[in-house]
C-alpha cells in the first residue's frame, strides 16, 4: 500500500492507496494517475470562466464558476441540461480536476485542466467513451481577492 508507514504498521491510513490487487491468485497492478501539472505552482481557480469544449468535432461554449477556499472549492457548470453543481473541484498545484454529475443515466464526468494565470487547458473522457478537449479563460474574479 502506498501511504503505509516505513515499519508497515499503518496499512489503512487516510491517504493509503492500493498498489496492486489479487483476484483468484492473479496479480493486477493499479495504475497511478500521474499529475499533468506542476504540484508546486500556486494558482487561484476562483472566478467565472468562459469554457470551450471540443467533443467529436463539435465546439460547445459554456461558463464555469469556481468559488471557495483552498481545500474547499466548489462551483457550477453550464451544461446542455442547464446549470449544475460540480460533484467536486480539487486543486493540486496548477492542476484542477472537476467532476460533473451524471445526467440521464450517464456516469459522472471528470475533466482535468492546467491553470496558467487566467487561462486553462485540459481534457476529459466523455460518458460515451470518447474524449474531449477543454480550454478556458477567466472573465471575472476571483471573488474575495487573494487567498
XYZ file of C-alpha atoms in Angstrom:
147
model
C 0.000 0.000 0.000
C 1.178 3.457 -0.785
C 0.932 5.663 2.252
C 1.899 2.928 4.706
C 4.422 3.881 7.357
C 8.007 2.621 6.837
C 7.524 -0.035 9.519
C 4.343 -1.214 7.765
C 2.072 -0.723 10.784
C -0.297 1.816 9.207
C -1.907 -0.043 6.328
C -5.243 1.717 6.092
C -4.213 5.316 6.685
C -6.462 8.021 5.261
C -4.297 8.568 2.174
C -3.346 4.916 1.574
C -3.810 3.652 -1.961
C -3.524 0.036 -3.127
C -0.580 -0.586 -5.455
C -1.846 -3.997 -6.606
C -4.808 -6.321 -6.153
C -5.027 -10.102 -6.375
C -8.131 -11.790 -7.809
C -8.172 -15.615 -7.760
C -4.393 -15.544 -7.365
C -3.837 -13.262 -10.368
C -1.971 -10.004 -9.676
C -3.339 -6.749 -11.113
C -1.225 -3.619 -10.766
C -3.195 -0.455 -10.028
C -2.332 2.355 -12.410
C -1.497 5.566 -10.620
C -2.884 8.728 -12.088
C 0.078 10.893 -12.973
C -0.151 14.618 -12.430
C -0.044 16.655 -15.604
C 0.697 19.887 -13.820
C 3.251 21.426 -11.519
C 2.452 20.366 -7.937
C 4.452 23.330 -6.563
C 2.619 26.002 -8.595
C 0.351 28.480 -6.822
C -2.816 29.404 -8.718
C -6.249 30.678 -7.768
C -9.043 28.873 -9.645
C -11.838 31.108 -8.332
C -13.893 33.240 -10.649
C -16.051 32.955 -13.723
C -14.527 31.127 -16.700
C -15.524 31.129 -20.366
C -15.027 27.495 -21.400
C -14.767 25.971 -24.871
C -15.274 22.200 -25.037
C -14.426 20.310 -28.233
C -16.183 16.956 -28.448
C -16.181 14.847 -31.605
C -15.530 17.851 -33.818
C -18.285 19.917 -32.165
C -17.470 23.075 -30.247
C -19.526 23.967 -27.172
C -19.250 27.311 -25.357
C -20.006 27.135 -21.648
C -19.452 29.019 -18.395
C -17.896 27.604 -15.219
C -17.902 29.394 -11.861
C -15.468 28.348 -9.125
C -15.784 29.589 -5.531
C -14.450 28.607 -2.127
C -11.152 28.392 -0.315
C -8.106 26.113 -0.653
C -9.143 22.542 0.037
C -12.813 23.515 -0.133
C -13.571 24.611 -3.690
C -16.979 24.210 -5.299
C -18.607 25.501 -8.416
C -21.156 25.288 -11.160
C -21.054 24.474 -14.851
C -23.372 25.447 -17.632
C -24.432 22.239 -19.438
C -26.894 21.224 -22.112
C -29.328 20.390 -19.292
C -28.821 23.754 -17.573
C -26.714 24.895 -14.632
C -25.326 22.038 -12.484
C -23.080 21.941 -9.433
C -19.765 20.132 -9.720
C -19.602 16.927 -7.677
C -16.098 18.024 -6.696
C -13.440 20.617 -7.504
C -9.890 19.713 -6.478
C -6.739 21.748 -6.952
C -3.208 20.307 -6.737
C -0.608 22.893 -7.706
C -1.817 24.208 -11.060
C -3.878 21.085 -11.876
C -7.630 21.430 -11.303
C -9.892 18.390 -11.502
C -13.628 18.955 -11.738
C -16.264 16.237 -11.711
C -19.587 16.866 -13.408
C -22.569 14.866 -12.126
C -24.006 12.072 -14.241
C -27.062 13.038 -16.248
C -29.728 10.997 -17.986
C -28.392 7.690 -16.695
C -24.830 8.533 -17.713
C -21.930 8.356 -15.239
C -20.187 11.377 -13.784
C -17.511 13.027 -15.907
C -14.015 14.054 -14.788
C -12.174 16.894 -16.519
C -8.569 17.834 -15.691
C -7.140 21.228 -16.638
C -3.863 23.029 -16.039
C -4.307 26.663 -14.958
C -1.788 29.273 -16.122
C -2.789 32.681 -14.685
C -6.148 33.481 -16.331
C -6.331 30.606 -18.826
C -6.546 26.832 -18.602
C -6.335 23.863 -20.928
C -7.028 20.197 -20.440
C -9.040 17.132 -21.325
C -11.539 14.596 -20.135
C -13.400 11.483 -21.158
C -16.973 11.609 -22.370
C -19.577 9.306 -20.800
C -19.799 7.522 -24.166
C -16.127 6.520 -24.063
C -14.736 9.314 -26.238
C -12.566 12.213 -25.229
C -12.928 15.957 -25.120
C -10.562 18.915 -25.154
C -11.246 21.941 -22.992
C -9.872 25.477 -22.934
C -10.931 28.283 -20.658
C -10.265 31.919 -19.918
C -11.186 33.789 -16.757
C -13.737 36.520 -17.420
C -14.097 37.740 -13.833
C -12.829 37.111 -10.329
C -11.508 35.723 -8.279
C -14.189 36.844 -5.871
C -12.954 37.753 -2.429
C -9.478 38.822 -3.554
C -6.277 36.998 -2.724
C -6.282 33.914 -0.531
